[in-house]
Structures are given as structure tokens and as C-alpha cells.
Amino acid sequence: MFDAVTNEELPSRELTTLHLVRHGAVETGGRRLAYGQTDLPLSAEGHAQNDAVLQLALRTLPRPEGVLSSDLSRCLQPARRLAERFGVPLQVCPQLREQHMGAWEGRPWGELSAEDSQGIHDYWDDYVNARPPDGENLREVQQRVRSWWSE
């Protein structure tokens, strides 16, 4: 499958295929919210989106060895259904949560922009390195998930 040089360098010839599935839309009361780790429920649209993804997964994906999910309900609900339908274990991993938005959690973006337009501008200009007050930036999310994966 790999060339000779690659085969010599690989610690294992086993491959892990990871299928990433995003949860459906959440209930925000019609507002755009900074909700990273706020445990918002799925909206009716989100439930329908999850149903469609579940059906697609069952038709097209090979049976996985397991399902991994964040502990937030919007992720856990569809993950449980996938695990049950495939008949595989579900592993709940808080480390897979979305970005922690700190002091911005659960607040409308418009309100945040009015309060701190420079901070919001700086965030969107470089969200890999910029962080919400008391939150984490994308680089820190990456480190959190990478550390979990390494374990």
C-alpha cells in the first residue's frame, strides 16, 4: 500500500479511518450566538439534519469499531444513535468539545460587537491565535484534541 521508504518509517501498517460528523443546527432563539461549549439543544432543523446524516452513514459507511463524541448534548444525541444503529460502543470524550468562548459564551455576536468591536475584529482577523476573554483560541483547541488523540 505504501512505498518501501514509507513502510520502513511507519510505526504500524494499520490505518485508522476517522469519519467526522458535525451535529445539526442548535436552538439559538433566532440569534447568532457565541456558544462554543454552551450546551445548547438541537433545533427541529438540527434533529432533521441529524436524521439525514444517520441515514447516509448507515447506507454508505463501513461498520465502525466505535463512535467518539463530545459530552455536549448536541453531539451526544446523534452519536448515541449512530453507535446504537451500528451496534458499536460509544466513547464520550469531553476533550472533543468545541472551542471554549470564555466570557463570550452564550452571548449574541451583535451584542459582543457593540461592546468590544476591536476584540471581535481581532478574533475574526486571527481566530487561530486570538482568544475570547477567559476562553481558548483555535491553536489551544488543536493542542487539547491532539493531546487526547495521543493518549
Coordinates of N, CA and C in Angstrom, one line a residue:
M1 N 0.8 -1.2 0.0 CA 0.0 0.0 0.0 C 0.9 1.3 0.0
F2 N 2.0 1.2 0.8 CA 2.9 2.4 0.8 C 4.2 2.0 0.1
D3 N 5.0 3.0 -0.3 CA 6.3 2.7 -0.9 C 7.2 2.1 0.2
A4 N 8.4 1.6 -0.2 CA 9.3 0.9 0.7 C 9.8 1.9 1.8
V5 N 10.2 3.1 1.4 CA 10.7 4.1 2.4 C 9.6 4.4 3.4
T6 N 8.4 4.6 3.0 CA 7.3 4.9 4.0 C 7.1 3.7 4.9
N7 N 7.1 2.5 4.3 CA 6.8 1.3 5.1 C 7.9 1.2 6.2
E8 N 9.1 1.6 5.9 CA 10.2 1.5 7.0 C 10.0 2.5 8.1
E9 N 9.4 3.6 7.8 CA 9.3 4.7 8.7 C 8.0 4.5 9.6
L10 N 7.0 3.9 9.1 CA 5.7 3.8 9.8 C 5.9 2.9 11.0
P11 N 5.3 3.3 12.2 CA 5.4 2.5 13.4 C 4.4 1.3 13.2
S12 N 3.4 1.4 12.3 CA 2.5 0.4 12.1 C 1.9 0.5 10.7
R13 N 1.5 -0.6 10.1 CA 0.9 -0.6 8.8 C -0.6 -0.5 8.9
E14 N -1.1 -0.5 10.1 CA -2.5 -0.4 10.3 C -3.0 1.1 10.0
L15 N -4.1 1.2 9.4 CA -4.7 2.5 9.1 C -5.9 2.7 10.0
T16 N -6.1 3.9 10.4 CA -7.3 4.3 11.1 C -8.0 5.3 10.2
T17 N -9.2 5.0 9.9 CA -10.1 5.9 9.2 C -11.0 6.6 10.1
L18 N -11.0 7.9 10.1 CA -11.9 8.6 11.1 C -12.9 9.4 10.2
H19 N -14.1 9.2 10.5 CA -15.2 9.9 9.8 C -15.7 11.0 10.8
L20 N -15.6 12.2 10.4 CA -16.1 13.3 11.2 C -17.5 13.7 10.9
V21 N -18.3 13.8 11.9 CA -19.7 14.1 11.6 C -20.1 15.3 12.6
R22 N -20.6 16.4 12.0 CA -20.9 17.5 12.8 C -22.4 17.4 13.2
H23 N -22.7 17.9 14.3 CA -24.1 17.9 14.8 C -24.9 18.9 14.0
G24 N -26.2 18.7 14.0 CA -27.1 19.6 13.3 C -27.3 20.9 14.0
A25 N -28.1 21.8 13.4 CA -28.3 23.2 13.9 C -28.8 23.1 15.4
V26 N -28.4 24.1 16.1 CA -28.8 24.2 17.5 C -29.9 25.3 17.7
E27 N -30.6 25.2 18.8 CA -31.6 26.2 19.1 C -31.0 27.5 19.7
T28 N -31.0 28.6 19.0 CA -30.4 29.8 19.5 C -31.4 30.9 19.7
G29 N -32.7 30.6 19.5 CA -33.7 31.6 19.6 C -33.7 32.6 18.5
G30 N -33.1 32.2 17.4 CA -33.1 33.0 16.2 C -31.9 34.0 16.2
R31 N -31.0 33.9 17.2 CA -29.9 34.8 17.2 C -28.6 34.1 16.9
R32 N -27.6 34.9 16.4 CA -26.3 34.3 16.2 C -25.5 34.4 17.6
L33 N -25.2 33.3 18.1 CA -24.6 33.3 19.5 C -23.2 32.7 19.4
A34 N -22.3 33.2 20.3 CA -21.0 32.6 20.6 C -21.3 31.5 21.6
Y35 N -21.4 30.2 21.1 CA -21.9 29.2 22.0 C -20.9 28.0 22.1
G36 N -19.7 28.1 21.8 CA -18.7 27.0 21.8 C -19.0 25.9 22.7
Q37 N -18.9 26.0 24.0 CA -19.1 24.9 25.0 C -20.4 25.1 25.7
T38 N -21.2 26.0 25.4 CA -22.6 26.1 26.0 C -23.4 25.0 25.4
D39 N -24.1 24.3 26.3 CA -24.8 23.0 25.9 C -26.2 23.4 25.4
L40 N -26.2 23.9 24.2 CA -27.5 24.3 23.6 C -28.1 23.0 23.0
P41 N -29.5 22.9 23.0 CA -30.1 21.7 22.4 C -30.2 21.9 20.9
L42 N -30.4 20.8 20.3 CA -30.6 20.8 18.8 C -32.0 21.4 18.5
S43 N -32.1 22.1 17.4 CA -33.4 22.7 17.0 C -34.1 21.6 16.2
A44 N -35.3 21.9 15.8 CA -36.1 20.9 15.0 C -35.3 20.7 13.7
E45 N -34.8 21.7 13.1 CA -34.0 21.6 11.9 C -32.7 20.7 12.2
G46 N -32.1 20.9 13.3 CA -31.0 20.1 13.7 C -31.3 18.6 13.8
H47 N -32.4 18.3 14.4 CA -32.9 16.9 14.5 C -33.1 16.3 13.1
A48 N -33.7 17.1 12.2 CA -33.9 16.6 10.8 C -32.5 16.4 10.1
Q49 N -31.6 17.3 10.3 CA -30.3 17.2 9.7 C -29.6 15.9 10.3
N50 N -29.7 15.7 11.6 CA -29.1 14.5 12.2 C -29.7 13.2 11.6
D51 N -31.0 13.2 11.4 CA -31.7 12.1 10.9 C -31.1 11.8 9.5
A52 N -31.0 12.8 8.7 CA -30.4 12.6 7.3 C -29.0 12.1 7.3
V53 N -28.2 12.6 8.2 CA -26.8 12.2 8.3 C -26.8 10.7 8.8
L54 N -27.6 10.4 9.8 CA -27.7 9.0 10.2 C -28.0 8.0 9.1
Q55 N -29.0 8.4 8.3 CA -29.4 7.5 7.2 C -28.3 7.4 6.2
L56 N -27.6 8.5 5.9 CA -26.5 8.5 5.0 C -25.3 7.6 5.5
A57 N -25.0 7.8 6.8 CA -24.0 7.0 7.4 C -24.3 5.5 7.3
L58 N -25.5 5.1 7.6 CA -25.9 3.7 7.6 C -25.8 3.1 6.2
R59 N -26.1 3.9 5.2 CA -26.0 3.5 3.8 C -24.6 3.4 3.2
T60 N -23.8 4.3 3.7 CA -22.5 4.5 3.0 C -21.2 4.1 3.7
L61 N -21.3 4.1 5.0 CA -20.0 3.9 5.8 C -19.9 2.4 6.2
P62 N -18.7 2.0 6.2 CA -18.5 0.6 6.8 C -18.8 0.6 8.3
R63 N -19.1 -0.5 8.8 CA -19.3 -0.6 10.3 C -18.1 -0.1 11.0
P64 N -18.2 0.9 11.9 CA -17.0 1.4 12.6 C -16.8 0.5 13.8
E65 N -15.6 0.6 14.4 CA -15.3 -0.1 15.6 C -15.9 0.6 16.8
G66 N -16.2 1.9 16.7 CA -16.8 2.6 17.8 C -17.2 4.0 17.3
V67 N -17.8 4.8 18.2 CA -18.2 6.1 17.9 C -17.6 7.0 19.1
L68 N -17.0 8.1 18.7 CA -16.5 9.0 19.7 C -17.3 10.3 19.7
S69 N -17.5 10.9 20.8 CA -18.3 12.1 20.9 C -17.9 13.0 22.0
S70 N -18.1 14.3 21.8 CA -18.0 15.3 22.9 C -19.1 14.9 23.9
D71 N -19.1 15.5 25.1 CA -20.1 15.2 26.1 C -21.3 16.2 26.0
L72 N -21.2 17.2 25.0 CA -22.3 18.1 24.9 C -23.5 17.4 24.2
S73 N -24.7 17.7 24.7 CA -25.9 17.0 24.2 C -26.1 17.1 22.7
R74 N -25.7 18.2 22.1 CA -26.0 18.4 20.7 C -25.1 17.4 19.9
C75 N -24.0 16.9 20.5 CA -23.1 16.0 19.9 C -23.5 14.5 20.3
L76 N -23.8 14.4 21.6 CA -24.0 13.1 22.2 C -25.3 12.5 21.6
Q77 N -26.3 13.3 21.4 CA -27.6 12.7 20.9 C -27.4 12.0 19.6
P78 N -26.8 12.6 18.6 CA -26.6 11.9 17.3 C -25.6 10.8 17.4
A79 N -24.6 11.0 18.3 CA -23.5 9.9 18.4 C -24.1 8.7 19.0
R80 N -25.0 8.8 20.0 CA -25.7 7.7 20.6 C -26.5 6.9 19.6
R81 N -27.2 7.6 18.7 CA -28.0 7.0 17.7 C -27.1 6.2 16.7
L82 N -26.0 6.9 16.3 CA -25.0 6.2 15.4 C -24.5 4.9 16.0
A83 N -24.1 5.0 17.3 CA -23.5 3.8 18.0 C -24.5 2.7 18.1
E84 N -25.7 3.1 18.5 CA -26.8 2.1 18.6 C -27.1 1.4 17.3
R85 N -27.3 2.2 16.3 CA -27.6 1.6 15.0 C -26.5 0.8 14.4
F86 N -25.3 1.1 14.6 CA -24.2 0.3 14.1 C -23.9 -0.8 15.1
G87 N -24.4 -0.7 16.3 CA -24.1 -1.8 17.3 C -22.7 -1.8 17.8
V88 N -22.2 -0.6 18.0 CA -20.8 -0.4 18.5 C -20.7 0.5 19.7
P89 N -19.6 0.4 20.5 CA -19.5 1.2 21.7 C -19.4 2.7 21.4
L90 N -19.9 3.5 22.4 CA -19.8 4.9 22.3 C -18.8 5.4 23.4
Q91 N -17.9 6.2 23.0 CA -16.9 6.7 24.0 C -17.1 8.2 24.0
V92 N -17.5 8.7 25.2 CA -17.7 10.1 25.5 C -16.4 10.8 25.9
C93 N -16.0 11.8 25.2 CA -14.8 12.5 25.4 C -14.9 14.0 25.6
P94 N -14.9 14.5 26.8 CA -15.1 16.0 27.0 C -14.0 16.8 26.2
Q95 N -12.8 16.1 26.0 CA -11.8 16.8 25.3 C -12.1 17.2 23.8
L96 N -13.2 16.6 23.3 CA -13.6 16.9 21.9 C -14.6 18.0 21.8
R97 N -14.8 18.7 23.0 CA -15.7 19.8 22.9 C -15.2 20.9 22.0
E98 N -16.1 21.7 21.5 CA -15.8 22.9 20.7 C -15.0 23.9 21.5
Q99 N -14.5 24.9 20.8 CA -13.7 26.0 21.4 C -14.5 26.6 22.6
H100 N -13.8 26.8 23.7 CA -14.4 27.5 24.8 C -14.3 29.0 24.5
M101 N -15.5 29.6 24.5 CA -15.6 31.0 24.2 C -15.5 31.9 25.4
G102 N -15.2 31.4 26.5 CA -14.9 32.2 27.7 C -16.0 33.1 28.1
A103 N -15.7 34.4 28.3 CA -16.7 35.4 28.7 C -17.7 35.7 27.6
W104 N -17.5 35.2 26.4 CA -18.4 35.4 25.3 C -19.5 34.3 25.2
E105 N -19.3 33.2 25.9 CA -20.2 32.0 25.9 C -21.6 32.4 26.0
G106 N -22.4 32.0 25.1 CA -23.9 32.1 25.1 C -24.4 33.5 24.8
R107 N -23.5 34.4 24.4 CA -23.9 35.8 24.2 C -24.0 36.1 22.7
P108 N -24.9 36.9 22.3 CA -25.1 37.3 20.9 C -23.9 38.0 20.3
W109 N -23.5 37.6 19.1 CA -22.4 38.3 18.4 C -22.6 39.8 18.3
G110 N -23.8 40.2 18.0 CA -24.1 41.6 17.8 C -23.8 42.4 19.1
E111 N -24.3 41.8 20.2 CA -24.0 42.4 21.5 C -22.5 42.5 21.8
L112 N -21.8 41.4 21.5 CA -20.4 41.4 21.7 C -19.7 42.5 20.9
S113 N -20.1 42.6 19.6 CA -19.5 43.5 18.7 C -19.7 45.0 19.2
A114 N -20.9 45.2 19.7 CA -21.2 46.6 20.2 C -20.4 46.9 21.4
E115 N -20.1 45.9 22.2 CA -19.4 46.1 23.5 C -17.9 46.2 23.2
D116 N -17.4 45.4 22.3 CA -15.9 45.3 22.1 C -15.6 45.0 20.6
S117 N -15.9 46.0 19.8 CA -15.7 45.8 18.3 C -14.3 45.5 18.0
Q118 N -13.3 46.1 18.6 CA -11.9 45.8 18.3 C -11.6 44.3 18.7
G119 N -12.0 43.9 19.9 CA -11.8 42.5 20.3 C -12.4 41.5 19.4
I120 N -13.6 41.8 18.9 CA -14.3 40.9 17.9 C -13.6 40.9 16.6
H121 N -13.2 42.1 16.2 CA -12.4 42.2 14.9 C -11.1 41.4 15.0
D122 N -10.4 41.6 16.1 CA -9.1 40.9 16.3 C -9.4 39.4 16.3
Y123 N -10.4 38.9 16.9 CA -10.8 37.5 16.9 C -11.0 36.9 15.5
W124 N -11.9 37.6 14.7 CA -12.2 37.1 13.4 C -11.0 37.3 12.4
D125 N -10.2 38.3 12.7 CA -9.0 38.5 11.9 C -7.9 37.4 12.0
D126 N -7.9 36.8 13.3 CA -6.9 35.8 13.5 C -7.3 34.8 14.6
Y127 N -8.4 34.1 14.3 CA -9.0 33.3 15.4 C -8.2 32.0 15.7
V128 N -7.1 31.8 14.9 CA -6.2 30.7 15.2 C -5.4 31.1 16.5
N129 N -5.0 32.4 16.6 CA -4.2 32.8 17.7 C -5.0 33.7 18.7
A130 N -6.0 34.4 18.3 CA -6.7 35.3 19.2 C -7.7 34.5 20.0
R131 N -7.9 34.9 21.2 CA -8.8 34.1 22.1 C -9.8 35.1 22.7
P132 N -11.0 34.6 22.9 CA -12.0 35.3 23.6 C -11.5 35.5 25.1
P133 N -12.0 36.5 25.8 CA -11.6 36.7 27.2 C -11.9 35.5 28.0
D134 N -10.9 34.9 28.7 CA -11.1 33.7 29.5 C -11.4 32.5 28.7
G135 N -11.2 32.5 27.4 CA -11.5 31.4 26.6 C -10.3 30.8 26.0
E136 N -10.4 30.1 24.9 CA -9.3 29.5 24.2 C -9.3 29.8 22.7
N137 N -8.1 29.8 22.2 CA -8.0 30.1 20.7 C -8.0 28.7 20.0
L138 N -8.0 28.8 18.7 CA -8.1 27.6 17.9 C -6.8 26.7 18.1
R139 N -5.7 27.4 18.2 CA -4.4 26.6 18.5 C -4.5 25.8 19.7
E140 N -5.1 26.4 20.8 CA -5.3 25.7 22.1 C -6.3 24.5 21.9
V141 N -7.3 24.7 21.1 CA -8.3 23.6 20.8 C -7.5 22.5 20.2
Q142 N -6.7 22.8 19.2 CA -5.9 21.8 18.5 C -5.0 21.1 19.4
Q143 N -4.4 21.8 20.3 CA -3.5 21.1 21.3 C -4.3 20.2 22.2
R144 N -5.4 20.6 22.7 CA -6.3 19.8 23.5 C -6.7 18.5 22.9
V145 N -7.1 18.6 21.6 CA -7.6 17.4 20.9 C -6.4 16.6 20.5
R146 N -5.3 17.2 20.1 CA -4.1 16.4 19.8 C -3.6 15.6 21.0
S147 N -3.6 16.3 22.2 CA -3.2 15.6 23.4 C -4.1 14.4 23.7
W148 N -5.4 14.6 23.6 CA -6.3 13.5 23.7 C -6.1 12.4 22.7
W149 N -5.8 12.7 21.5 CA -5.6 11.7 20.5 C -4.3 10.9 20.8
S150 N -3.3 11.6 21.3 CA -2.1 10.9 21.6 C -2.2 9.9 22.7
E151 N -3.1 10.2 23.6 CA -3.4 9.2 24.7 C -4.0 7.9 24.2

